[in-house]
Coordinates of C-alpha atoms and ligand atoms in Angstrom, one line a residue:
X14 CA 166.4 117.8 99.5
X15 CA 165.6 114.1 98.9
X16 CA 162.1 112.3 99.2
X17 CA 162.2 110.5 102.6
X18 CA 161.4 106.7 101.5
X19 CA 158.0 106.4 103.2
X20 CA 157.2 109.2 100.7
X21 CA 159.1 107.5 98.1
X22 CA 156.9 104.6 98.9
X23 CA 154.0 105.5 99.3
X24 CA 153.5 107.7 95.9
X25 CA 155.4 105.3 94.7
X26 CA 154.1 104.4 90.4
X27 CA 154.9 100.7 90.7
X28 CA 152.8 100.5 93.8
X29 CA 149.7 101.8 92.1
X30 CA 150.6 99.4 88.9
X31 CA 150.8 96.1 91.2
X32 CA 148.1 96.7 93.7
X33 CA 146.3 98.2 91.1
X34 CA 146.0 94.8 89.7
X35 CA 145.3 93.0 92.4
X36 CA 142.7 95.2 93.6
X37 CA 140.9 95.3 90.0
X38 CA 141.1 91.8 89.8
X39 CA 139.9 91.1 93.0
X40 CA 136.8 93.7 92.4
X41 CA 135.9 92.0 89.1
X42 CA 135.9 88.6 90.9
X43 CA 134.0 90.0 93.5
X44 CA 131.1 91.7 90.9
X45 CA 131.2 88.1 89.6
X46 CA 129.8 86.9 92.9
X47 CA 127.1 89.1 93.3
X48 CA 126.0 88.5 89.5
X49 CA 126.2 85.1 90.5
X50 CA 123.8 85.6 93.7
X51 CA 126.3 84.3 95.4
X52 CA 126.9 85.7 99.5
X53 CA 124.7 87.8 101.3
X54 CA 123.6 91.1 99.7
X55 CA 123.0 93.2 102.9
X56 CA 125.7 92.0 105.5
X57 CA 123.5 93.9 108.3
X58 CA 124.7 94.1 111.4
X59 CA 124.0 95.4 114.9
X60 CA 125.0 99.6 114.3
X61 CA 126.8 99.7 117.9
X62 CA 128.3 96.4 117.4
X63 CA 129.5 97.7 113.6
X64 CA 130.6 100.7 115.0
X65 CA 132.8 99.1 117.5
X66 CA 134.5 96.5 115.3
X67 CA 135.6 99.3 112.7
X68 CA 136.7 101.8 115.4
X69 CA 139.1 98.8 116.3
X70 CA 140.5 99.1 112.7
X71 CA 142.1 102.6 113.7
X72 CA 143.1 101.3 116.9
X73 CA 140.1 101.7 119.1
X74 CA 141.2 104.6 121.6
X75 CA 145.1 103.7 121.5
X76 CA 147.9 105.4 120.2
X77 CA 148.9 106.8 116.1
X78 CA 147.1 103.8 113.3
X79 CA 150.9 101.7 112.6
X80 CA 151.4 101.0 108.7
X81 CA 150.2 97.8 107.6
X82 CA 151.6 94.8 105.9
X83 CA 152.0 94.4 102.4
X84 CA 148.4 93.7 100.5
X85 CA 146.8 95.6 103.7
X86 CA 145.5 98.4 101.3
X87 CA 144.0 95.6 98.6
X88 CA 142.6 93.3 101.6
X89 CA 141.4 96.1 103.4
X90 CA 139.1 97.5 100.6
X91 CA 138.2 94.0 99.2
X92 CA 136.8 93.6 102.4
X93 CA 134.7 97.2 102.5
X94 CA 132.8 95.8 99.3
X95 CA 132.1 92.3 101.2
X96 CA 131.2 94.4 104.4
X97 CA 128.4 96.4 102.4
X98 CA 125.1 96.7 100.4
X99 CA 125.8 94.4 97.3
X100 CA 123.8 96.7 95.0
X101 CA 125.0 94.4 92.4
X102 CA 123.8 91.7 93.6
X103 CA 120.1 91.2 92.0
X104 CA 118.6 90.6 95.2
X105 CA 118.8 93.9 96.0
X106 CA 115.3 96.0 94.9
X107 CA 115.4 98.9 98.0
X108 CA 116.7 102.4 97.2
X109 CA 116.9 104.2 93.9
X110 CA 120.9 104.0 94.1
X111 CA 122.0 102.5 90.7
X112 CA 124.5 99.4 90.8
X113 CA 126.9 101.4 88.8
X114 CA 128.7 101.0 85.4
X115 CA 132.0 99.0 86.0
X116 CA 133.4 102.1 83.3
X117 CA 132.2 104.5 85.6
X118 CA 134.1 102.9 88.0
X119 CA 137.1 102.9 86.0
X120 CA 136.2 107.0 85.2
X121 CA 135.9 107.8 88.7
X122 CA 139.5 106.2 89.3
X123 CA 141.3 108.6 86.9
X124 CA 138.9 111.7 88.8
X125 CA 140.6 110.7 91.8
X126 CA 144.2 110.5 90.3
X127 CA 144.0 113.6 88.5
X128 CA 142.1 115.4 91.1
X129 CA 141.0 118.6 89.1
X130 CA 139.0 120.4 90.6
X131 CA 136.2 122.5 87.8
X132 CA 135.2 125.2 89.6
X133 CA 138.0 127.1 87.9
X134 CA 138.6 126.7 84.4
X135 CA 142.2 126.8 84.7
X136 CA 142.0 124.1 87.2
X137 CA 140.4 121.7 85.0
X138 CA 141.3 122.5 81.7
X139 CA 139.5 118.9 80.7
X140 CA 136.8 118.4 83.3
X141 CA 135.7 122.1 82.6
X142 CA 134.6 121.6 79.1
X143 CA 134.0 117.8 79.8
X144 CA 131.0 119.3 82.0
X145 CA 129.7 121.7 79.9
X146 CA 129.7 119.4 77.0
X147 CA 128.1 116.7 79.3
X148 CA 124.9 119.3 80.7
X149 CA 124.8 120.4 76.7
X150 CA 124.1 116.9 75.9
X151 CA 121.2 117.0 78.6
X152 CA 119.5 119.9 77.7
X153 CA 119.6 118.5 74.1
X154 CA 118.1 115.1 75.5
X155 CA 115.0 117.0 77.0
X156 CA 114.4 118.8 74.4
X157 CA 115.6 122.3 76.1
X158 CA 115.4 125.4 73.5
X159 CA 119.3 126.7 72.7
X160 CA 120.5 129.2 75.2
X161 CA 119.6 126.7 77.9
X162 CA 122.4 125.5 80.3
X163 CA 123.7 124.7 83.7
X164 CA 126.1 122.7 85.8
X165 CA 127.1 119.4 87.8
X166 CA 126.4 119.7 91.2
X167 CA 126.9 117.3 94.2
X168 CA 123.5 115.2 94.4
X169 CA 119.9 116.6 93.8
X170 CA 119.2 117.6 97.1
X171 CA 121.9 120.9 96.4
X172 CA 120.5 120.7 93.0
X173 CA 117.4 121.8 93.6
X174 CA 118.4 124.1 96.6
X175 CA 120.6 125.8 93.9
X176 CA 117.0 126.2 91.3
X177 CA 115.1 127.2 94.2
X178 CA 117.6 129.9 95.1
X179 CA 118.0 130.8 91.2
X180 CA 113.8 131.0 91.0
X181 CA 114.0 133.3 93.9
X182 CA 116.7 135.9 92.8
X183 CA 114.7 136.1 89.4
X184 CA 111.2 136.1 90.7
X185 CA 111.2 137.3 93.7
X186 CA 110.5 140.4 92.8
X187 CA 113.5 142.3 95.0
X188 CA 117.3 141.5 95.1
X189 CA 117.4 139.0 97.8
X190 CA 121.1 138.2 97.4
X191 CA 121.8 141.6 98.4
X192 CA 119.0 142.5 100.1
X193 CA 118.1 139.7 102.0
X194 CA 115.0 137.0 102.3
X195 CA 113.4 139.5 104.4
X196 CA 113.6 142.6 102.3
X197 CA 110.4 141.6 100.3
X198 CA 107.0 140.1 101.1
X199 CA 106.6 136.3 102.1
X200 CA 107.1 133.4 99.4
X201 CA 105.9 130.4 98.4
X202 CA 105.6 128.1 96.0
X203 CA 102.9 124.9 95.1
X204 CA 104.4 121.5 96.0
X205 CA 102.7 118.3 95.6
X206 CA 101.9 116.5 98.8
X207 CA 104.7 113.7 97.4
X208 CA 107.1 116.1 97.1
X209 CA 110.6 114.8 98.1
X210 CA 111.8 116.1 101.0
X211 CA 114.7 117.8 99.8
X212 CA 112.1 120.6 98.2
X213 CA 110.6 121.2 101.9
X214 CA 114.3 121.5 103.2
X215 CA 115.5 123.5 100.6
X216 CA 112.7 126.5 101.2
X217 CA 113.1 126.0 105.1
X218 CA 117.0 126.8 104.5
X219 CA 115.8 129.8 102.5
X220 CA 114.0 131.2 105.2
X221 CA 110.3 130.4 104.2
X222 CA 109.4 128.2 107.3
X223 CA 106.6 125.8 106.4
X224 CA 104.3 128.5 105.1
X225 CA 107.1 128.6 101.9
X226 CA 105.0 125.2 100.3
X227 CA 101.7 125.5 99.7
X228 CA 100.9 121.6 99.3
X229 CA 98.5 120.3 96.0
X230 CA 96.8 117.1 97.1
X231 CA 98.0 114.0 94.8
X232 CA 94.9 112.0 92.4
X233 CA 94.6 108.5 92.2
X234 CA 97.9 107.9 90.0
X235 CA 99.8 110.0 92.6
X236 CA 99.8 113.2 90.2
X237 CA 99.6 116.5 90.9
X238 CA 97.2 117.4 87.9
X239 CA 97.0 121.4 87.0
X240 CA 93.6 121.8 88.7
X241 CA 95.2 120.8 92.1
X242 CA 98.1 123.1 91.6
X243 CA 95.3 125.7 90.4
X244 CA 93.3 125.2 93.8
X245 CA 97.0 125.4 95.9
X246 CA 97.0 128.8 94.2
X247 CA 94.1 129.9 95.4
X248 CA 95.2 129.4 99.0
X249 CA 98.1 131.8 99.0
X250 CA 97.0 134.6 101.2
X251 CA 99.0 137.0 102.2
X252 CA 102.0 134.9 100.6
X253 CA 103.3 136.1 96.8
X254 CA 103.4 132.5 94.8
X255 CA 106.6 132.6 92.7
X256 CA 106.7 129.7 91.2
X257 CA 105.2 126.0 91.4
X258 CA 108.0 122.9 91.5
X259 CA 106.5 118.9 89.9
X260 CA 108.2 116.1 90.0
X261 CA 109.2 113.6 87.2
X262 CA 109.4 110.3 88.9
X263 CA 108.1 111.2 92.1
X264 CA 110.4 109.2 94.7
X265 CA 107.7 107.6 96.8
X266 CA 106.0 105.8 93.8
X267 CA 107.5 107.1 90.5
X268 CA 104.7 109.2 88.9
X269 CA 105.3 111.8 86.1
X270 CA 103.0 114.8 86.5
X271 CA 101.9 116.4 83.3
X272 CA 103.9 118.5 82.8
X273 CA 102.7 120.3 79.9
X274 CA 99.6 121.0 81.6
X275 CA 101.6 122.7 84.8
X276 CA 103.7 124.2 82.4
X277 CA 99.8 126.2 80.8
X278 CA 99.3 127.2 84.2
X279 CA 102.6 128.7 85.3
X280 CA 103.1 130.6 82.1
X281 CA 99.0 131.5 82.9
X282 CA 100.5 132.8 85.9
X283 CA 104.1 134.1 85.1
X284 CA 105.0 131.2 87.8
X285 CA 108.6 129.6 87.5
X286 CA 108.3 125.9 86.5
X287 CA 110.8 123.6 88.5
X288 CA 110.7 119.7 87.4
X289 CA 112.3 117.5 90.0
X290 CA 113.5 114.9 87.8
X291 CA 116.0 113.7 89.8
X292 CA 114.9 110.3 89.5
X293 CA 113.0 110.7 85.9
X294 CA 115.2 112.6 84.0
X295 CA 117.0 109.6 82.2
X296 CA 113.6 108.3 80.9
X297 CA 114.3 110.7 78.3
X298 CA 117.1 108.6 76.9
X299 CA 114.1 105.9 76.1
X300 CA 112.6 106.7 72.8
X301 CA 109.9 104.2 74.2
X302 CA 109.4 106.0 77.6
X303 CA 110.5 109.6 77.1
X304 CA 107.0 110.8 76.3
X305 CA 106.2 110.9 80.3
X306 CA 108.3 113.9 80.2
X307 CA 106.4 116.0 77.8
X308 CA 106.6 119.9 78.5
X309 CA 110.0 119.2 80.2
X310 CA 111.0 121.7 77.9
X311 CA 108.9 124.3 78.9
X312 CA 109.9 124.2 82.3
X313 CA 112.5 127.1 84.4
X314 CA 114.8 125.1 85.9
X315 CA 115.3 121.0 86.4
X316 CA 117.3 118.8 88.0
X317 CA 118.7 115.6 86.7
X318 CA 120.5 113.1 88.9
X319 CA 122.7 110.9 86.9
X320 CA 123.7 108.6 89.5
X321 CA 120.0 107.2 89.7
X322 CA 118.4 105.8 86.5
X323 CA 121.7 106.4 84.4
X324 CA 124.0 103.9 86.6
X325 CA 126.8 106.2 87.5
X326 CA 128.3 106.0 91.2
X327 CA 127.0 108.6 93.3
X328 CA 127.1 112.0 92.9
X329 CA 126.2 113.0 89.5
X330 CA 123.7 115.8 89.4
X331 CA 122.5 118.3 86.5
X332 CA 121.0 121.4 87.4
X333 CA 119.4 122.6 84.1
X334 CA 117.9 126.2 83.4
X335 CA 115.8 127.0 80.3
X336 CA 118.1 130.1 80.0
X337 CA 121.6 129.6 80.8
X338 CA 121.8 133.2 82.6
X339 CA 119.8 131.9 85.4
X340 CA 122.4 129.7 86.5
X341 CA 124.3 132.7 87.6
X342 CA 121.3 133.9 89.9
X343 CA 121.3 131.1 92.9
X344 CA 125.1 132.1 94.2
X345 CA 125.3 136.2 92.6
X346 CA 128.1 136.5 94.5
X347 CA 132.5 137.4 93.8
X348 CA 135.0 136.2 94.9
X349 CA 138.0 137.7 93.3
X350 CA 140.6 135.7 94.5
X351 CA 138.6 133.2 92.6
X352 CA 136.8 134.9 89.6
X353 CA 137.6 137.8 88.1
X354 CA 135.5 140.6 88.6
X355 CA 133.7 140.4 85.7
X356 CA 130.1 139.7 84.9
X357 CA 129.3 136.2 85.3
X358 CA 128.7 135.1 81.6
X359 CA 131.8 136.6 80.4
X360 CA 133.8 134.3 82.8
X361 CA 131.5 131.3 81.7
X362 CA 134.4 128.8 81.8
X363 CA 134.7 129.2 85.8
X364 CA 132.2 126.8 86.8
X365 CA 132.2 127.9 90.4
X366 CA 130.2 131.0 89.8
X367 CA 126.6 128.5 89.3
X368 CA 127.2 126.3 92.0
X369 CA 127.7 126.1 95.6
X370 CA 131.0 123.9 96.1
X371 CA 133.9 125.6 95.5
X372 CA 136.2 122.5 95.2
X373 CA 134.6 120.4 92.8
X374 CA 134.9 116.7 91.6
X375 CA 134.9 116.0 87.6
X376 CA 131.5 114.5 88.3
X377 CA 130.8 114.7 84.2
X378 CA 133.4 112.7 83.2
X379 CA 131.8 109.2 84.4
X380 CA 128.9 110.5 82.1
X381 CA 131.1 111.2 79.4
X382 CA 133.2 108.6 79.8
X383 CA 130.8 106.1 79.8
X384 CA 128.3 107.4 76.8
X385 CA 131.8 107.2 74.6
X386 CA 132.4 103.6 75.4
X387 CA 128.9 101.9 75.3
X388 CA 127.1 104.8 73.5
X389 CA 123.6 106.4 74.1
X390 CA 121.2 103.7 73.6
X391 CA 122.6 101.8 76.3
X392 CA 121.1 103.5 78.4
X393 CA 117.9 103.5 76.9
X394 CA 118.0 100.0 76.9
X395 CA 118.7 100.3 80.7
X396 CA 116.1 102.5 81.3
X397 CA 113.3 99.9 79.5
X398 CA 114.4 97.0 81.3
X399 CA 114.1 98.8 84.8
X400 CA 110.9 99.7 83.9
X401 CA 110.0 96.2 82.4
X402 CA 111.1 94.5 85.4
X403 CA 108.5 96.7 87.2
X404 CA 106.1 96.0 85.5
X405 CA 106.8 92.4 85.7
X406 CA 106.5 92.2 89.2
X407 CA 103.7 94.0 89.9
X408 CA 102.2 91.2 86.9
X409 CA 103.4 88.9 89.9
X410 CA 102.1 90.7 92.4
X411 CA 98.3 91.5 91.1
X412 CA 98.4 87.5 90.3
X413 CA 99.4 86.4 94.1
X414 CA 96.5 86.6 96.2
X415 CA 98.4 87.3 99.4
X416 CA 99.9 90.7 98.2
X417 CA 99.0 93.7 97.2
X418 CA 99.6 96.1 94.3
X419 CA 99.4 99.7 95.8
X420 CA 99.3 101.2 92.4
X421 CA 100.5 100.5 88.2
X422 CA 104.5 101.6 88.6
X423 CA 104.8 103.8 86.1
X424 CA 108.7 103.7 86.1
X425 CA 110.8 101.2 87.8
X426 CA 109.2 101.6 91.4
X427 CA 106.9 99.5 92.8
X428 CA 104.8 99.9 96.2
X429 CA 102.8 96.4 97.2
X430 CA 102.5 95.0 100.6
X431 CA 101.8 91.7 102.2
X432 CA 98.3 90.6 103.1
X433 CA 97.6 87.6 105.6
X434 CA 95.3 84.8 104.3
X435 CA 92.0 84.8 106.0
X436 CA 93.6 81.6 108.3
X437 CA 96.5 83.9 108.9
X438 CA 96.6 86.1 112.2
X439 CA 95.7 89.4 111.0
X440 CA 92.1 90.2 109.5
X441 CA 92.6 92.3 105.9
X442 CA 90.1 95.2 107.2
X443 CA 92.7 95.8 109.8
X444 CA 94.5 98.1 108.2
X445 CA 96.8 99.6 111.3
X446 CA 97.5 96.2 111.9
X447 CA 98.4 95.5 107.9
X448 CA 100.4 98.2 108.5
X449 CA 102.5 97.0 111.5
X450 CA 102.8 93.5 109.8
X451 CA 104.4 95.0 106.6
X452 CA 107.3 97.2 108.7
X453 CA 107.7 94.0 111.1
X454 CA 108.1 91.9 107.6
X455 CA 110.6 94.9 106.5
X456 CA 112.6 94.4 109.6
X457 CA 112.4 90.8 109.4
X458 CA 114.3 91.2 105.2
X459 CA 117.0 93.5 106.5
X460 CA 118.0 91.2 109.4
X461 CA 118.1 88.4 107.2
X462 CA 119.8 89.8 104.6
X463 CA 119.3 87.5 101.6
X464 CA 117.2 90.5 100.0
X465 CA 116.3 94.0 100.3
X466 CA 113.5 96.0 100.1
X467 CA 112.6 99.9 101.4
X468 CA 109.3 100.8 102.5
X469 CA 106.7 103.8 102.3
X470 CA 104.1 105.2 104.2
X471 CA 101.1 106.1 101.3
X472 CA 97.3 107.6 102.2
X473 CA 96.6 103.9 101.8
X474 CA 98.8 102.6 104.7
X475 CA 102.5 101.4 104.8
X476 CA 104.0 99.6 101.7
X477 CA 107.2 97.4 101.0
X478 CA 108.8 99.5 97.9
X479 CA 111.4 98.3 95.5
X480 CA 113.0 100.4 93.1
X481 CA 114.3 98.3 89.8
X482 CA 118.3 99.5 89.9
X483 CA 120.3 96.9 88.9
X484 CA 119.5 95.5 84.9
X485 CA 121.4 92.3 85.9
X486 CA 118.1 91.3 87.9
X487 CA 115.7 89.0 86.1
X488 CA 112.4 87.2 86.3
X489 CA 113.6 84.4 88.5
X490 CA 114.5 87.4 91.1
X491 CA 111.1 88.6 91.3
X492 CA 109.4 85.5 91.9
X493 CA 112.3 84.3 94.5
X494 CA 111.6 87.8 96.0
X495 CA 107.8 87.4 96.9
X496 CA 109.2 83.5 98.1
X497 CA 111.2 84.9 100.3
X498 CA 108.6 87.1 101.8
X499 CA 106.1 84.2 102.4
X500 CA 108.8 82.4 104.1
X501 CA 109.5 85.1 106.2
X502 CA 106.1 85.7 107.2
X503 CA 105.6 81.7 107.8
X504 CA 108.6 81.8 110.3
Ligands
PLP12 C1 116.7 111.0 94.8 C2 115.8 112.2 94.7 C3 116.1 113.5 95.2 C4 117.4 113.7 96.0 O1 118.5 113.5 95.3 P1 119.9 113.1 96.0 O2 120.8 113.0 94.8 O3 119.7 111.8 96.7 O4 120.3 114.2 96.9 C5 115.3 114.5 95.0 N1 114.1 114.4 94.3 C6 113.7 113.2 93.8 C7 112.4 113.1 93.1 C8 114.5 112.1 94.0 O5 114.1 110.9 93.5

């Protein structure tokens, strides 16, 4: 039975090989652009508007999408990277989403052509041990004790789901996987009132309700120092407190908390210790900055998203335990069509027992594959200038007198808002208002589009945020960054 031609055509080598070169050539032109400053870096538009106009590219509500010309695929996908968020571009300080390595680019490529999937060792025979020598490497990198381990798993939002669930099997005191979250008394654990959200969601999709967090107020520096966790404690009730979860690189403003000192109190306490360093973890990789993690080491179970501070495409997530048998706790299930019925850690190869997708991308080998090409202190070097740059312009901002520094970033976050000149409309002791001015300044940046910034709501009021993702940003970006703002606020 022959291959029909459109088949023929379509899988076709010499197709990948000649619009593989246009398309590569076309995307380095395009980086070359946004390094340049050059076009707007968020084409915003109208979301119904959007919607429509792309709708229209699979033929609105007609009949079957036709084949397109030649140089459709290339023009088509040249213009997705025009059409979106040019996190290359240096005007670009919003989200923590890293403007990613051009090799990891390249990496993710041969993921995609290769397709293995590593939740079964057989079906990855390279991404498998690509992975595990990838998490190895992390667990080295914080200072984790041998024995330690873990997995890849897709973002940190499932990453700390999957420690949550693992702290929960081992502490819980009953076996919930068989049992049941009901089986046993309530939960909780001590969050700190930054926590990112993705903890709070994680214990409601456990079945704790909002009574699962039992919230530590934040100091000055937007810690949560070991005396608030120790007062949390204290208001447990009728809940059992299993384990307490910090943060390293808090998302709303980037604190550390000190680790070593919750790490005292949950051993104190024969708590679990879960670090969300999601954003944080890659400060490790700076001999300069790596000793805001001290007592990472110490703690249960972390989670480590590569795709923030360690410029890989997104999703790249570590989900790290102290000791490796842990992993197998969050998902104690078998499948045997999968796995053989064996106990988990003599089938360590088959990835798919410690997480929770079963199909799996080779989301190490971007890691890998990039850490072979540039080497480690790369990334080091990254990690200081994002920081630098931070620091830098909140040096710019604590010199302006019409904004305002909400606190010292201590990575490569900074919250600041605008504040009206006493001949300007809004009195600075009317802090609603100050509040209202900042989100209408917000909205004013994303409809313009020549720079972006995020926002977020403190104890002190509302603040513009902007998260230092992209090294290619420098000084002159910063300064034409608060410009911008004054201009918009004149208009
Ligand atoms: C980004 C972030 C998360 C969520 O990670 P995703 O990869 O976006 O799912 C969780 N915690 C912290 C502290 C983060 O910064």
């Amino acid at each position: 039975m022959q291959v029909p031609p459109a088949i023929l055509d379509a899988f076709d080598p010499e197709r990948l090989r000649a619009e593989g070169h246009r398309l590569i050539d076309a995307l380095a032109d395009q980086l070359a652009r946004w390094h340049a400053r050059d076009g707007l870096p968020l084409p915003w538009r109208d979301p119904s508007e959007a919607r429509r106009a792309w709708a229209q590219t699979l033929g609105g509500e007609g009949g079957a999408v036709p084949a397109g010309a030649p140089g459709q695929l290339v023009e088509d996908l040249v213009g997705v990277a025009r059409a979106s968020t040019a996190l290359a571009h240096p005007h670009v300080m919003g989200h923590q989403v890293a403007a990613p390595l051009p090799a990891a680019v390249l990496a993710e490529t041969v993921a995609a052509l290769v397709n293995n999937g590593v939740g079964v060792a057989e079906m990855g025979p390279a991404g498998v041990p690509i992975e595990l020598a990838v998490i190895d490497w992390m667990c080295r990198r914080l200072g984790l004790p041998a024995g330690a381990g873990g997995a890849m798993t897709s973002g940190g939002s499932l990453g700390n789901l999957t420690a949550l669930l693992a702290m929960r099997q081992a502490r819980g005191g009953h076996d919930v996987w068989r049992d049941g979250a009901h089986a046993g008394p309530p939960l909780a654990v001590v969050v700190s009132a930054d926590v990112h959200y993705s903890i709070s969601r994680a214990l409601q999709i456990m079945g704790w309700g909002e009574a699962g967090a039992i919230v530590a107020p934040v100091d000055a520096h937007h810690r949560m120092t070991a005396a608030a966790a120790r007062g949390a404690l204290a208001e447990a009730g009728g809940r059992r407190v299993i384990g307490i979860v910090a943060a390293a690189g808090s998302t709303a403003t980037g604190a550390f908390d000190p680790l070593d000192d919750l790490a005292d109190l949950a051993a104190e306490h024969g708590l679990w210790l879960h670090v969300d360093a999601a954003h944080g973890g890659s400060v490790a990789l700076s001999p300069a900055l790596r000793g805001k993690l001290r007592g990472i080491e110490r703690a249960d179970s972390i989670v480590w998203d590569a795709h923030k501070l360690m410029m890989m495409p997104a999703l790249v997530t570590a989900v790290l335990f102290r000791r490796e048998p842990h992993v197998y706790a969050a998902f104690a299930q078998h499948a045997s069509y999968l796995f053989e019925a064996a106990p988990p850690e003599e089938r360590w190869w088959d990835l798919g027992q410690r997480t929770l997708e079963c199909t799996k991308r080779m989301m190490a080998l971007e890691v890998w594959a990039c850490l072979r090409a540039h080497g480690e202190a790369l990334f080091g070097e990254i990690v200081d200038r994002q920081h630098a740059l931070a620091c830098e312009l909140a040096g710019l901002i604590e010199a302006a007198p019409d904004f305002e520094l909400a606190l010292s970033p201590e990575s490569n976050i900074v919250c600041y808002r605008h504040v009206p000149g006493p001949s300007e409309a809004i009195p600075r002791e009317m802090a609603p208002d100050l509040d209202a001015h900042n989100r209408a300044l917000r909205a004013r940046v994303v409809a313009d589009g020549r720079f972006y910034v995020v926002g977020a709501q403190l104890p002190g009021g509302y603040y513009l945020r902007s998260t230092m993702m992209n090294p290619m940003i420098e000084t002159r970006d910063l300064v034409g960054l608060l410009e911008h703002l004054r201009e918009l606020c004149r208009r």
